Each structure stands twice: as C-alpha cells, then as structure tokens.
Amino acid sequence: MDVKLAPDWKELLADEFSKEYFVDLVGFIREEYATRVIYPRAKNIFRALDECRFDDVRVVILGQDPYHGEGQANGMCFSVNDGVPFPPSLQNIFKEVHDDVGGPVPQSGNLDRWARQGVLLLNAVLTVRAGEAASHAGHGWEQFTDRVVEVISRRKSNVVYMLWGSYAQQKGAMIDPSQNCVLRTVHPSPLSAHRGFFGCRHFSKANDYLTVHGLQPIEW
C-alpha cells in the first residue's frame, strides 16, 4: 500500500508515516489485500482525505469502519457509489436531511457532493475484510485517524463536528467545543435512530453555525 495523499494532507500528516505503528499497519494492510477480499479498493483507502482538502474542511462527520458488503464501501463514511442501494444508516441520514432542510431524497448515495463542499467523511478504520465488520480494528488505523482529527482541531476553528453514536463521541473527545460546533446524538443505525437521530436537526444547525461565522453553508 503506497501512501498516496493529497499534498496538503500528506504534508500535515508526514510525521505519522515513519512511526512504528504506521509501518506495522502498512505491512498488515498489504498482506490483507494480497490474500483476502478487502474493502474499499486499495486506491480508495484515503479517498475521504483526497476528496476534501484540509483548507476546505468545514464539517467533519466521523464513522467507524467501511461497509463490509460487496460493492458498498467507497472510501468515505456512510457513502456508497452511484447505483448502489442505500444501506439503512444512509437511508436514515437522508430522511433526516429531508425532514430538516427539505428537498427530495437524492437518487444516489454517493456523498462526493458533500465532500467537495468541505464535508470530511472520515471513518476511524479505513479498511475492512469482506463480510467481517470491524475486522481491521485495533491494527493502527484508529491512531492515524485520531491524528487527522487532532490536526484539524489544532489548526482550524469554527468547524462543525457531527458525532453520531458513542464511538464517534469518544473519538471526538479532543475537540474544543468553545472554538467549534460539536453536535452529538445517537447513531443513524435503525437500532438507534428513533432514540434521537431523527429530529436532531444537525444539518440545519450546521448551516446556521457556518453562516453566523461567515462561512458558506452546505447544500445537503
């Protein structure tokens, strides 16, 4: 696995690539791709960072690990490629967007359109074995993505963080809520969405915050 990142992220994260945990992670990931079916495709491992430049980040949505079903994971949390049926959590996200800010439910679950407006769709773990949820947890990705969140929180302010579920909320513990907008609720999974995700109005709240701080709102 070559570490091919957009130049701005590569410069900001350069110190990570020589650390022992990352060297070990690269070795593990290379072996996994060589011997198993792994998602997303190798070229899309860092796609969340490639599609959303550091300077453009206005909103951060944290996920856990990629979809493990065939053809689903595309390198950004909750996103799927054009033509792929919406997973349940994404269905619930679109329902809340519709109920919150209006507009029709989109035809595609590809969230490139969000990323290109400055929404970083970052999973904590960037790879997974086919059919085995969380199979690449605990191998180093969490440390790397913690560093991504840390870089954003140290170098940028007035960022909206959407932390859905306890896992994302723990990962976002380092974020300074006095310098940013931190929105917390349950995960959009069907198991929990009715306990607070529906009606959270995170999308309008994000845009209200961005507008107040002179930043362009997101076209959700």
JSON list of C-alpha atoms in Angstrom, two decimals:
[
{"chain": "A", "resi": 1, "resn": "MET", "atom": "CA", "xyz": [0.00, 0.00, 0.00]},
{"chain": "A", "resi": 2, "resn": "ASP", "atom": "CA", "xyz": [1.54, 3.28, -1.10]},
{"chain": "A", "resi": 3, "resn": "VAL", "atom": "CA", "xyz": [0.65, 6.30, 0.99]},
{"chain": "A", "resi": 4, "resn": "LYS", "atom": "CA", "xyz": [-0.74, 8.49, -1.75]},
{"chain": "A", "resi": 5, "resn": "LEU", "atom": "CA", "xyz": [-2.49, 11.50, -0.31]},
{"chain": "A", "resi": 6, "resn": "ALA", "atom": "CA", "xyz": [-3.45, 14.94, -1.48]},
{"chain": "A", "resi": 7, "resn": "PRO", "atom": "CA", "xyz": [-0.38, 17.17, -0.97]},
{"chain": "A", "resi": 8, "resn": "ASP", "atom": "CA", "xyz": [-1.87, 19.27, 1.85]},
{"chain": "A", "resi": 9, "resn": "TRP", "atom": "CA", "xyz": [-2.84, 16.26, 3.96]},
{"chain": "A", "resi": 10, "resn": "LYS", "atom": "CA", "xyz": [0.43, 14.49, 3.18]},
{"chain": "A", "resi": 11, "resn": "GLU", "atom": "CA", "xyz": [2.41, 17.45, 4.48]},
{"chain": "A", "resi": 12, "resn": "LEU", "atom": "CA", "xyz": [0.28, 17.80, 7.63]},
{"chain": "A", "resi": 13, "resn": "LEU", "atom": "CA", "xyz": [0.48, 14.08, 8.43]},
{"chain": "A", "resi": 14, "resn": "ALA", "atom": "CA", "xyz": [4.07, 13.46, 7.28]},
{"chain": "A", "resi": 15, "resn": "ASP", "atom": "CA", "xyz": [5.34, 12.62, 10.76]},
{"chain": "A", "resi": 16, "resn": "GLU", "atom": "CA", "xyz": [2.95, 9.68, 11.05]},
{"chain": "A", "resi": 17, "resn": "PHE", "atom": "CA", "xyz": [4.31, 7.66, 8.14]},
{"chain": "A", "resi": 18, "resn": "SER", "atom": "CA", "xyz": [7.62, 6.78, 9.80]},
{"chain": "A", "resi": 19, "resn": "LYS", "atom": "CA", "xyz": [6.13, 5.83, 13.16]},
{"chain": "A", "resi": 20, "resn": "GLU", "atom": "CA", "xyz": [6.34, 2.20, 14.16]},
{"chain": "A", "resi": 21, "resn": "TYR", "atom": "CA", "xyz": [2.57, 1.72, 14.37]},
{"chain": "A", "resi": 22, "resn": "PHE", "atom": "CA", "xyz": [2.10, 3.02, 10.83]},
{"chain": "A", "resi": 23, "resn": "VAL", "atom": "CA", "xyz": [4.90, 0.91, 9.36]},
{"chain": "A", "resi": 24, "resn": "ASP", "atom": "CA", "xyz": [3.31, -2.14, 11.01]},
{"chain": "A", "resi": 25, "resn": "LEU", "atom": "CA", "xyz": [-0.12, -1.08, 9.73]},
{"chain": "A", "resi": 26, "resn": "VAL", "atom": "CA", "xyz": [1.14, -0.80, 6.15]},
{"chain": "A", "resi": 27, "resn": "GLY", "atom": "CA", "xyz": [2.63, -4.30, 6.36]},
{"chain": "A", "resi": 28, "resn": "PHE", "atom": "CA", "xyz": [-0.63, -5.72, 7.71]},
{"chain": "A", "resi": 29, "resn": "ILE", "atom": "CA", "xyz": [-2.76, -3.99, 5.08]},
{"chain": "A", "resi": 30, "resn": "ARG", "atom": "CA", "xyz": [-0.53, -5.10, 2.20]},
{"chain": "A", "resi": 31, "resn": "GLU", "atom": "CA", "xyz": [-0.78, -8.72, 3.36]},
{"chain": "A", "resi": 32, "resn": "GLU", "atom": "CA", "xyz": [-4.55, -8.44, 3.74]},
{"chain": "A", "resi": 33, "resn": "TYR", "atom": "CA", "xyz": [-5.07, -7.07, 0.23]},
{"chain": "A", "resi": 34, "resn": "ALA", "atom": "CA", "xyz": [-2.78, -9.76, -1.18]},
{"chain": "A", "resi": 35, "resn": "THR", "atom": "CA", "xyz": [-4.57, -12.67, 0.50]},
{"chain": "A", "resi": 36, "resn": "ARG", "atom": "CA", "xyz": [-8.18, -11.64, 1.18]},
{"chain": "A", "resi": 37, "resn": "VAL", "atom": "CA", "xyz": [-11.06, -9.61, -0.20]},
{"chain": "A", "resi": 38, "resn": "ILE", "atom": "CA", "xyz": [-10.74, -6.18, 1.39]},
{"chain": "A", "resi": 39, "resn": "TYR", "atom": "CA", "xyz": [-12.91, -3.07, 1.06]},
{"chain": "A", "resi": 40, "resn": "PRO", "atom": "CA", "xyz": [-12.69, -0.41, -0.20]},
{"chain": "A", "resi": 41, "resn": "ARG", "atom": "CA", "xyz": [-10.50, -0.82, -3.28]},
{"chain": "A", "resi": 42, "resn": "ALA", "atom": "CA", "xyz": [-6.91, 0.00, -2.36]},
{"chain": "A", "resi": 43, "resn": "LYS", "atom": "CA", "xyz": [-6.90, 3.19, -4.40]},
{"chain": "A", "resi": 44, "resn": "ASN", "atom": "CA", "xyz": [-9.82, 4.49, -2.32]},
{"chain": "A", "resi": 45, "resn": "ILE", "atom": "CA", "xyz": [-8.37, 3.91, 1.17]},
{"chain": "A", "resi": 46, "resn": "PHE", "atom": "CA", "xyz": [-7.61, 7.61, 1.67]},
{"chain": "A", "resi": 47, "resn": "ARG", "atom": "CA", "xyz": [-10.43, 8.90, -0.52]},
{"chain": "A", "resi": 48, "resn": "ALA", "atom": "CA", "xyz": [-12.09, 10.86, 2.30]},
{"chain": "A", "resi": 49, "resn": "LEU", "atom": "CA", "xyz": [-8.95, 12.99, 2.55]},
{"chain": "A", "resi": 50, "resn": "ASP", "atom": "CA", "xyz": [-8.42, 13.18, -1.20]},
{"chain": "A", "resi": 51, "resn": "GLU", "atom": "CA", "xyz": [-11.94, 14.47, -1.86]},
{"chain": "A", "resi": 52, "resn": "CYS", "atom": "CA", "xyz": [-11.91, 17.07, 0.92]},
{"chain": "A", "resi": 53, "resn": "ARG", "atom": "CA", "xyz": [-8.81, 19.26, 1.08]},
{"chain": "A", "resi": 54, "resn": "PHE", "atom": "CA", "xyz": [-7.67, 20.41, 4.51]},
{"chain": "A", "resi": 55, "resn": "ASP", "atom": "CA", "xyz": [-8.20, 24.08, 3.70]},
{"chain": "A", "resi": 56, "resn": "ASP", "atom": "CA", "xyz": [-11.79, 23.32, 2.65]},
{"chain": "A", "resi": 57, "resn": "VAL", "atom": "CA", "xyz": [-12.87, 21.39, 5.76]},
{"chain": "A", "resi": 58, "resn": "ARG", "atom": "CA", "xyz": [-15.97, 22.97, 7.29]},
{"chain": "A", "resi": 59, "resn": "VAL", "atom": "CA", "xyz": [-17.80, 19.91, 8.61]},
{"chain": "A", "resi": 60, "resn": "VAL", "atom": "CA", "xyz": [-16.43, 16.61, 9.96]},
{"chain": "A", "resi": 61, "resn": "ILE", "atom": "CA", "xyz": [-18.62, 13.50, 10.17]},
{"chain": "A", "resi": 62, "resn": "LEU", "atom": "CA", "xyz": [-16.98, 10.56, 11.93]},
{"chain": "A", "resi": 63, "resn": "GLY", "atom": "CA", "xyz": [-17.85, 6.95, 11.12]},
{"chain": "A", "resi": 64, "resn": "GLN", "atom": "CA", "xyz": [-16.50, 3.69, 12.49]},
{"chain": "A", "resi": 65, "resn": "ASP", "atom": "CA", "xyz": [-15.33, 1.39, 9.67]},
{"chain": "A", "resi": 66, "resn": "PRO", "atom": "CA", "xyz": [-16.20, 0.85, 6.00]},
{"chain": "A", "resi": 67, "resn": "TYR", "atom": "CA", "xyz": [-19.23, -1.05, 4.79]},
{"chain": "A", "resi": 68, "resn": "HIS", "atom": "CA", "xyz": [-18.26, -4.72, 4.51]},
{"chain": "A", "resi": 69, "resn": "GLY", "atom": "CA", "xyz": [-20.82, -5.72, 1.85]},
{"chain": "A", "resi": 70, "resn": "GLU", "atom": "CA", "xyz": [-19.78, -6.22, -1.76]},
{"chain": "A", "resi": 71, "resn": "GLY", "atom": "CA", "xyz": [-19.66, -3.01, -3.76]},
{"chain": "A", "resi": 72, "resn": "GLN", "atom": "CA", "xyz": [-20.64, -0.73, -0.89]},
{"chain": "A", "resi": 73, "resn": "ALA", "atom": "CA", "xyz": [-17.52, 0.90, 0.59]},
{"chain": "A", "resi": 74, "resn": "ASN", "atom": "CA", "xyz": [-16.10, 3.76, -1.46]},
{"chain": "A", "resi": 75, "resn": "GLY", "atom": "CA", "xyz": [-13.63, 5.32, 0.98]},
{"chain": "A", "resi": 76, "resn": "MET", "atom": "CA", "xyz": [-15.94, 7.81, 2.71]},
{"chain": "A", "resi": 77, "resn": "CYS", "atom": "CA", "xyz": [-18.09, 7.07, 5.75]},
{"chain": "A", "resi": 78, "resn": "PHE", "atom": "CA", "xyz": [-21.76, 6.38, 5.04]},
{"chain": "A", "resi": 79, "resn": "SER", "atom": "CA", "xyz": [-21.23, 6.94, 1.29]},
{"chain": "A", "resi": 80, "resn": "VAL", "atom": "CA", "xyz": [-21.82, 4.41, -1.50]},
{"chain": "A", "resi": 81, "resn": "ASN", "atom": "CA", "xyz": [-21.20, 4.65, -5.22]},
{"chain": "A", "resi": 82, "resn": "ASP", "atom": "CA", "xyz": [-23.82, 5.59, -7.77]},
{"chain": "A", "resi": 83, "resn": "GLY", "atom": "CA", "xyz": [-26.31, 2.79, -8.33]},
{"chain": "A", "resi": 84, "resn": "VAL", "atom": "CA", "xyz": [-25.65, 1.01, -5.03]},
{"chain": "A", "resi": 85, "resn": "PRO", "atom": "CA", "xyz": [-28.76, 0.61, -2.82]},
{"chain": "A", "resi": 86, "resn": "PHE", "atom": "CA", "xyz": [-28.71, 2.81, 0.25]},
{"chain": "A", "resi": 87, "resn": "PRO", "atom": "CA", "xyz": [-27.61, 0.98, 3.42]},
{"chain": "A", "resi": 88, "resn": "PRO", "atom": "CA", "xyz": [-30.04, 1.50, 6.33]},
{"chain": "A", "resi": 89, "resn": "SER", "atom": "CA", "xyz": [-27.96, 4.15, 8.11]},
{"chain": "A", "resi": 90, "resn": "LEU", "atom": "CA", "xyz": [-27.66, 6.19, 4.93]},
{"chain": "A", "resi": 91, "resn": "GLN", "atom": "CA", "xyz": [-31.41, 5.90, 4.36]},
{"chain": "A", "resi": 92, "resn": "ASN", "atom": "CA", "xyz": [-31.94, 7.38, 7.81]},
{"chain": "A", "resi": 93, "resn": "ILE", "atom": "CA", "xyz": [-29.42, 10.17, 7.17]},
{"chain": "A", "resi": 94, "resn": "PHE", "atom": "CA", "xyz": [-31.25, 11.16, 4.01]},
{"chain": "A", "resi": 95, "resn": "LYS", "atom": "CA", "xyz": [-34.58, 11.04, 5.83]},
{"chain": "A", "resi": 96, "resn": "GLU", "atom": "CA", "xyz": [-33.30, 13.43, 8.47]},
{"chain": "A", "resi": 97, "resn": "VAL", "atom": "CA", "xyz": [-31.80, 15.74, 5.82]},
{"chain": "A", "resi": 98, "resn": "HIS", "atom": "CA", "xyz": [-35.17, 15.81, 4.06]},
{"chain": "A", "resi": 99, "resn": "ASP", "atom": "CA", "xyz": [-37.11, 16.45, 7.26]},
{"chain": "A", "resi": 100, "resn": "ASP", "atom": "CA", "xyz": [-34.61, 19.04, 8.46]},
{"chain": "A", "resi": 101, "resn": "VAL", "atom": "CA", "xyz": [-33.71, 21.17, 5.44]},
{"chain": "A", "resi": 102, "resn": "GLY", "atom": "CA", "xyz": [-36.19, 19.97, 2.80]},
{"chain": "A", "resi": 103, "resn": "GLY", "atom": "CA", "xyz": [-35.62, 18.89, -0.75]},
{"chain": "A", "resi": 104, "resn": "PRO", "atom": "CA", "xyz": [-36.05, 15.47, -2.29]},
{"chain": "A", "resi": 105, "resn": "VAL", "atom": "CA", "xyz": [-34.19, 12.35, -1.20]},
{"chain": "A", "resi": 106, "resn": "PRO", "atom": "CA", "xyz": [-31.28, 12.04, -3.65]},
{"chain": "A", "resi": 107, "resn": "GLN", "atom": "CA", "xyz": [-31.13, 9.35, -6.30]},
{"chain": "A", "resi": 108, "resn": "SER", "atom": "CA", "xyz": [-27.55, 8.44, -5.41]},
{"chain": "A", "resi": 109, "resn": "GLY", "atom": "CA", "xyz": [-25.89, 7.62, -2.11]},
{"chain": "A", "resi": 110, "resn": "ASN", "atom": "CA", "xyz": [-22.57, 8.93, -3.38]},
{"chain": "A", "resi": 111, "resn": "LEU", "atom": "CA", "xyz": [-21.59, 11.72, -0.98]},
{"chain": "A", "resi": 112, "resn": "ASP", "atom": "CA", "xyz": [-18.86, 13.19, -3.18]},
{"chain": "A", "resi": 113, "resn": "ARG", "atom": "CA", "xyz": [-21.10, 16.24, -3.46]},
{"chain": "A", "resi": 114, "resn": "TRP", "atom": "CA", "xyz": [-20.75, 16.80, 0.29]},
{"chain": "A", "resi": 115, "resn": "ALA", "atom": "CA", "xyz": [-17.01, 16.16, 0.36]},
{"chain": "A", "resi": 116, "resn": "ARG", "atom": "CA", "xyz": [-16.39, 18.71, -2.38]},
{"chain": "A", "resi": 117, "resn": "GLN", "atom": "CA", "xyz": [-18.16, 21.34, -0.29]},
{"chain": "A", "resi": 118, "resn": "GLY", "atom": "CA", "xyz": [-15.87, 20.75, 2.67]},
{"chain": "A", "resi": 119, "resn": "VAL", "atom": "CA", "xyz": [-17.52, 17.84, 4.50]},
{"chain": "A", "resi": 120, "resn": "LEU", "atom": "CA", "xyz": [-14.87, 15.36, 5.66]},
{"chain": "A", "resi": 121, "resn": "LEU", "atom": "CA", "xyz": [-16.47, 11.90, 5.83]},
{"chain": "A", "resi": 122, "resn": "LEU", "atom": "CA", "xyz": [-13.87, 10.08, 7.90]},
{"chain": "A", "resi": 123, "resn": "ASN", "atom": "CA", "xyz": [-14.08, 6.54, 9.20]},
{"chain": "A", "resi": 124, "resn": "ALA", "atom": "CA", "xyz": [-11.98, 5.68, 12.26]},
{"chain": "A", "resi": 125, "resn": "VAL", "atom": "CA", "xyz": [-10.81, 2.50, 10.50]},
{"chain": "A", "resi": 126, "resn": "LEU", "atom": "CA", "xyz": [-10.18, 2.82, 6.77]},
{"chain": "A", "resi": 127, "resn": "THR", "atom": "CA", "xyz": [-10.32, -0.82, 5.62]},
{"chain": "A", "resi": 128, "resn": "VAL", "atom": "CA", "xyz": [-12.29, -4.00, 6.37]},
{"chain": "A", "resi": 129, "resn": "ARG", "atom": "CA", "xyz": [-12.47, -7.65, 5.33]},
{"chain": "A", "resi": 130, "resn": "ALA", "atom": "CA", "xyz": [-15.44, -8.60, 3.18]},
{"chain": "A", "resi": 131, "resn": "GLY", "atom": "CA", "xyz": [-18.30, -9.70, 5.37]},
{"chain": "A", "resi": 132, "resn": "GLU", "atom": "CA", "xyz": [-16.43, -9.10, 8.64]},
{"chain": "A", "resi": 133, "resn": "ALA", "atom": "CA", "xyz": [-17.37, -5.85, 10.35]},
{"chain": "A", "resi": 134, "resn": "ALA", "atom": "CA", "xyz": [-14.59, -4.25, 12.43]},
{"chain": "A", "resi": 135, "resn": "SER", "atom": "CA", "xyz": [-12.10, -6.88, 11.23]},
{"chain": "A", "resi": 136, "resn": "HIS", "atom": "CA", "xyz": [-9.34, -4.27, 10.80]},
{"chain": "A", "resi": 137, "resn": "ALA", "atom": "CA", "xyz": [-9.99, -2.52, 14.11]},
{"chain": "A", "resi": 138, "resn": "GLY", "atom": "CA", "xyz": [-7.07, -2.42, 16.51]},
{"chain": "A", "resi": 139, "resn": "HIS", "atom": "CA", "xyz": [-4.32, -2.55, 13.86]},
{"chain": "A", "resi": 140, "resn": "GLY", "atom": "CA", "xyz": [-3.37, 1.14, 13.86]},
{"chain": "A", "resi": 141, "resn": "TRP", "atom": "CA", "xyz": [-5.95, 2.95, 11.78]},
{"chain": "A", "resi": 142, "resn": "GLU", "atom": "CA", "xyz": [-7.53, 4.46, 14.88]},
{"chain": "A", "resi": 143, "resn": "GLN", "atom": "CA", "xyz": [-4.24, 6.10, 15.84]},
{"chain": "A", "resi": 144, "resn": "PHE", "atom": "CA", "xyz": [-3.84, 7.52, 12.35]},
{"chain": "A", "resi": 145, "resn": "THR", "atom": "CA", "xyz": [-7.36, 8.93, 12.16]},
{"chain": "A", "resi": 146, "resn": "ASP", "atom": "CA", "xyz": [-7.06, 10.31, 15.69]},
{"chain": "A", "resi": 147, "resn": "ARG", "atom": "CA", "xyz": [-4.12, 12.27, 14.33]},
{"chain": "A", "resi": 148, "resn": "VAL", "atom": "CA", "xyz": [-6.27, 13.56, 11.44]},
{"chain": "A", "resi": 149, "resn": "VAL", "atom": "CA", "xyz": [-8.88, 14.83, 13.91]},
{"chain": "A", "resi": 150, "resn": "GLU", "atom": "CA", "xyz": [-6.15, 16.31, 16.11]},
{"chain": "A", "resi": 151, "resn": "VAL", "atom": "CA", "xyz": [-4.60, 18.19, 13.17]},
{"chain": "A", "resi": 152, "resn": "ILE", "atom": "CA", "xyz": [-7.97, 19.68, 12.27]},
{"chain": "A", "resi": 153, "resn": "SER", "atom": "CA", "xyz": [-8.81, 20.63, 15.84]},
{"chain": "A", "resi": 154, "resn": "ARG", "atom": "CA", "xyz": [-5.41, 22.26, 16.42]},
{"chain": "A", "resi": 155, "resn": "ARG", "atom": "CA", "xyz": [-5.15, 24.15, 13.16]},
{"chain": "A", "resi": 156, "resn": "LYS", "atom": "CA", "xyz": [-8.75, 25.11, 12.39]},
{"chain": "A", "resi": 157, "resn": "SER", "atom": "CA", "xyz": [-11.61, 26.67, 14.31]},
{"chain": "A", "resi": 158, "resn": "ASN", "atom": "CA", "xyz": [-15.30, 27.18, 13.53]},
{"chain": "A", "resi": 159, "resn": "VAL", "atom": "CA", "xyz": [-15.59, 23.62, 12.22]},
{"chain": "A", "resi": 160, "resn": "VAL", "atom": "CA", "xyz": [-18.82, 21.67, 12.70]},
{"chain": "A", "resi": 161, "resn": "TYR", "atom": "CA", "xyz": [-18.31, 18.17, 14.10]},
{"chain": "A", "resi": 162, "resn": "MET", "atom": "CA", "xyz": [-21.19, 15.71, 13.81]},
{"chain": "A", "resi": 163, "resn": "LEU", "atom": "CA", "xyz": [-20.60, 12.93, 16.34]},
{"chain": "A", "resi": 164, "resn": "TRP", "atom": "CA", "xyz": [-23.20, 10.20, 15.92]},
{"chain": "A", "resi": 165, "resn": "GLY", "atom": "CA", "xyz": [-23.09, 7.43, 18.48]},
{"chain": "A", "resi": 166, "resn": "SER", "atom": "CA", "xyz": [-20.79, 6.73, 21.42]},
{"chain": "A", "resi": 167, "resn": "TYR", "atom": "CA", "xyz": [-17.86, 5.60, 19.25]},
{"chain": "A", "resi": 168, "resn": "ALA", "atom": "CA", "xyz": [-17.72, 8.89, 17.32]},
{"chain": "A", "resi": 169, "resn": "GLN", "atom": "CA", "xyz": [-18.25, 10.88, 20.51]},
{"chain": "A", "resi": 170, "resn": "GLN", "atom": "CA", "xyz": [-15.27, 9.19, 22.17]},
{"chain": "A", "resi": 171, "resn": "LYS", "atom": "CA", "xyz": [-13.12, 9.85, 19.11]},
{"chain": "A", "resi": 172, "resn": "GLY", "atom": "CA", "xyz": [-14.13, 13.49, 19.16]},
{"chain": "A", "resi": 173, "resn": "ALA", "atom": "CA", "xyz": [-13.26, 14.00, 22.83]},
{"chain": "A", "resi": 174, "resn": "MET", "atom": "CA", "xyz": [-10.20, 16.10, 21.91]},
{"chain": "A", "resi": 175, "resn": "ILE", "atom": "CA", "xyz": [-12.26, 18.72, 20.05]},
{"chain": "A", "resi": 176, "resn": "ASP", "atom": "CA", "xyz": [-12.61, 22.11, 21.76]},
{"chain": "A", "resi": 177, "resn": "PRO", "atom": "CA", "xyz": [-16.33, 22.95, 21.80]},
{"chain": "A", "resi": 178, "resn": "SER", "atom": "CA", "xyz": [-15.59, 26.59, 22.62]},
{"chain": "A", "resi": 179, "resn": "GLN", "atom": "CA", "xyz": [-13.84, 27.02, 19.25]},
{"chain": "A", "resi": 180, "resn": "ASN", "atom": "CA", "xyz": [-16.09, 24.79, 17.16]},
{"chain": "A", "resi": 181, "resn": "CYS", "atom": "CA", "xyz": [-19.64, 23.49, 16.87]},
{"chain": "A", "resi": 182, "resn": "VAL", "atom": "CA", "xyz": [-19.88, 19.97, 18.31]},
{"chain": "A", "resi": 183, "resn": "LEU", "atom": "CA", "xyz": [-23.18, 18.22, 17.57]},
{"chain": "A", "resi": 184, "resn": "ARG", "atom": "CA", "xyz": [-23.86, 14.91, 19.33]},
{"chain": "A", "resi": 185, "resn": "THR", "atom": "CA", "xyz": [-26.65, 12.37, 19.00]},
{"chain": "A", "resi": 186, "resn": "VAL", "atom": "CA", "xyz": [-27.18, 8.63, 18.61]},
{"chain": "A", "resi": 187, "resn": "HIS", "atom": "CA", "xyz": [-26.02, 6.72, 15.55]},
{"chain": "A", "resi": 188, "resn": "PRO", "atom": "CA", "xyz": [-28.31, 6.76, 12.48]},
{"chain": "A", "resi": 189, "resn": "SER", "atom": "CA", "xyz": [-28.49, 2.95, 12.53]},
{"chain": "A", "resi": 190, "resn": "PRO", "atom": "CA", "xyz": [-32.06, 1.54, 12.58]},
{"chain": "A", "resi": 191, "resn": "LEU", "atom": "CA", "xyz": [-31.20, 0.20, 16.04]},
{"chain": "A", "resi": 192, "resn": "SER", "atom": "CA", "xyz": [-30.88, 3.70, 17.49]},
{"chain": "A", "resi": 193, "resn": "ALA", "atom": "CA", "xyz": [-32.11, 6.36, 15.05]},
{"chain": "A", "resi": 194, "resn": "HIS", "atom": "CA", "xyz": [-35.51, 6.66, 16.75]},
{"chain": "A", "resi": 195, "resn": "ARG", "atom": "CA", "xyz": [-33.77, 7.48, 20.05]},
{"chain": "A", "resi": 196, "resn": "GLY", "atom": "CA", "xyz": [-32.60, 10.90, 18.95]},
{"chain": "A", "resi": 197, "resn": "PHE", "atom": "CA", "xyz": [-31.12, 10.92, 15.46]},
{"chain": "A", "resi": 198, "resn": "PHE", "atom": "CA", "xyz": [-34.48, 11.64, 13.87]},
{"chain": "A", "resi": 199, "resn": "GLY", "atom": "CA", "xyz": [-35.28, 15.21, 14.74]},
{"chain": "A", "resi": 200, "resn": "CYS", "atom": "CA", "xyz": [-31.73, 16.16, 15.75]},
{"chain": "A", "resi": 201, "resn": "ARG", "atom": "CA", "xyz": [-31.65, 18.80, 13.00]},
{"chain": "A", "resi": 202, "resn": "HIS", "atom": "CA", "xyz": [-27.89, 18.62, 12.75]},
{"chain": "A", "resi": 203, "resn": "PHE", "atom": "CA", "xyz": [-27.88, 19.70, 9.12]},
{"chain": "A", "resi": 204, "resn": "SER", "atom": "CA", "xyz": [-29.71, 22.98, 9.66]},
{"chain": "A", "resi": 205, "resn": "LYS", "atom": "CA", "xyz": [-27.77, 23.59, 12.89]},
{"chain": "A", "resi": 206, "resn": "ALA", "atom": "CA", "xyz": [-24.51, 23.12, 10.98]},
{"chain": "A", "resi": 207, "resn": "ASN", "atom": "CA", "xyz": [-25.55, 25.61, 8.32]},
{"chain": "A", "resi": 208, "resn": "ASP", "atom": "CA", "xyz": [-26.76, 28.13, 10.91]},
{"chain": "A", "resi": 209, "resn": "TYR", "atom": "CA", "xyz": [-23.37, 27.94, 12.65]},
{"chain": "A", "resi": 210, "resn": "LEU", "atom": "CA", "xyz": [-21.39, 28.25, 9.42]},
{"chain": "A", "resi": 211, "resn": "THR", "atom": "CA", "xyz": [-23.47, 31.22, 8.30]},
{"chain": "A", "resi": 212, "resn": "VAL", "atom": "CA", "xyz": [-23.05, 33.05, 11.62]},
{"chain": "A", "resi": 213, "resn": "HIS", "atom": "CA", "xyz": [-19.28, 32.61, 11.28]},
{"chain": "A", "resi": 214, "resn": "GLY", "atom": "CA", "xyz": [-19.18, 33.92, 7.74]},
{"chain": "A", "resi": 215, "resn": "LEU", "atom": "CA", "xyz": [-18.74, 30.55, 6.07]},
{"chain": "A", "resi": 216, "resn": "GLN", "atom": "CA", "xyz": [-20.63, 29.09, 3.16]},
{"chain": "A", "resi": 217, "resn": "PRO", "atom": "CA", "xyz": [-23.41, 26.71, 4.25]},
{"chain": "A", "resi": 218, "resn": "ILE", "atom": "CA", "xyz": [-23.56, 23.17, 2.86]},
{"chain": "A", "resi": 219, "resn": "GLU", "atom": "CA", "xyz": [-26.06, 22.19, 0.20]},
{"chain": "A", "resi": 220, "resn": "TRP", "atom": "CA", "xyz": [-27.16, 18.95, 1.82]}
]
